[in-house]
């Protein structure tokens, strides 16, 4: 297996990191990419006011998910767990113990490559891993690459070196980016979920008022709560909610807010969900105490109100978007159905359900509820009483 190792402060991880990592992954035909944020770089101190190691780890995780590689990219905290300076030689030795039969490749930009002979235990580094270095254009880097390659091959006979140019790589300085963020700029240089996390945590001098966010800022913050694979669903739910709200006269902005936040706690496990239920005083019935899929609607509504200050109408639309209930409001119906029929949904009968929803909202709601009840029954799973009550109220 060929494994890429990409380390750095990731303060913050930006599109330059993402585009370079993706290009190297494809060109070297790597099987696995490891992103390794460091605690204390050996060549420079972290700037005052930098995010905590845990925050940099979370931003790196969000950036890694933007690569679209699924479980072929992993974020490791092994350097963050160490005390003192983060030396690449120590990290590679640790990884070699973990992957003794595999081929390691250390990813780095031009500046790092040109000075690698000055690094702590450079010979050890070059014995443990190949070096994969990238530059923006052949004109900018190939002459420098050539000289350094020759030097390293002469000095370290065991060296394996792969140099490449990436014309599409985003050229950005982390230092400049931090300054831009403090001025309300730089959003186009960051993966959306990373930018949302920065706003949510108030990093780098950002000052977003989470309870009065414009939609352009709420969207990336909402995405920062999600696993990457759920992002298309949430954005699709937003677009479907717009269409349904416009078709039936619901408040479009409230529909968009509810859609963006409806799955904000979806990635949490049972223990985490129950902790939130306890924190917010959410009472659970017997089925909800055992069914993880039912809890995110309730905890998501609580987060939406507590963190983002949504009103009761939006709160209730999120709360009921999984089960429905008898006598739903217009916005509750819109969010329930937008979640059900958004464009990435692909299940038997979805096209027919979409058509019915745009012909008659209540008819579509009844059809959706009956499809849910039928599916759950066929799977041998209990149906929540609120779903049954919602169906019966529509049929009555």
Tab-separated table of C-alpha atoms in Angstrom, residues 47 50 124 137 144 172 238 241 250:
chain	number	residue	atom	x	y	z
A	47	UNK	CA	1.356	32.874	16.148
A	50	UNK	CA	-3.775	30.572	17.246
A	124	UNK	CA	16.373	9.319	8.849
A	137	UNK	CA	4.116	25.926	-12.406
A	144	UNK	CA	15.013	24.636	-8.482
A	172	UNK	CA	-2.140	31.269	-0.591
A	238	UNK	CA	-32.490	23.686	1.156
A	241	UNK	CA	-37.535	23.718	0.644
A	250	UNK	CA	-44.512	29.417	3.155
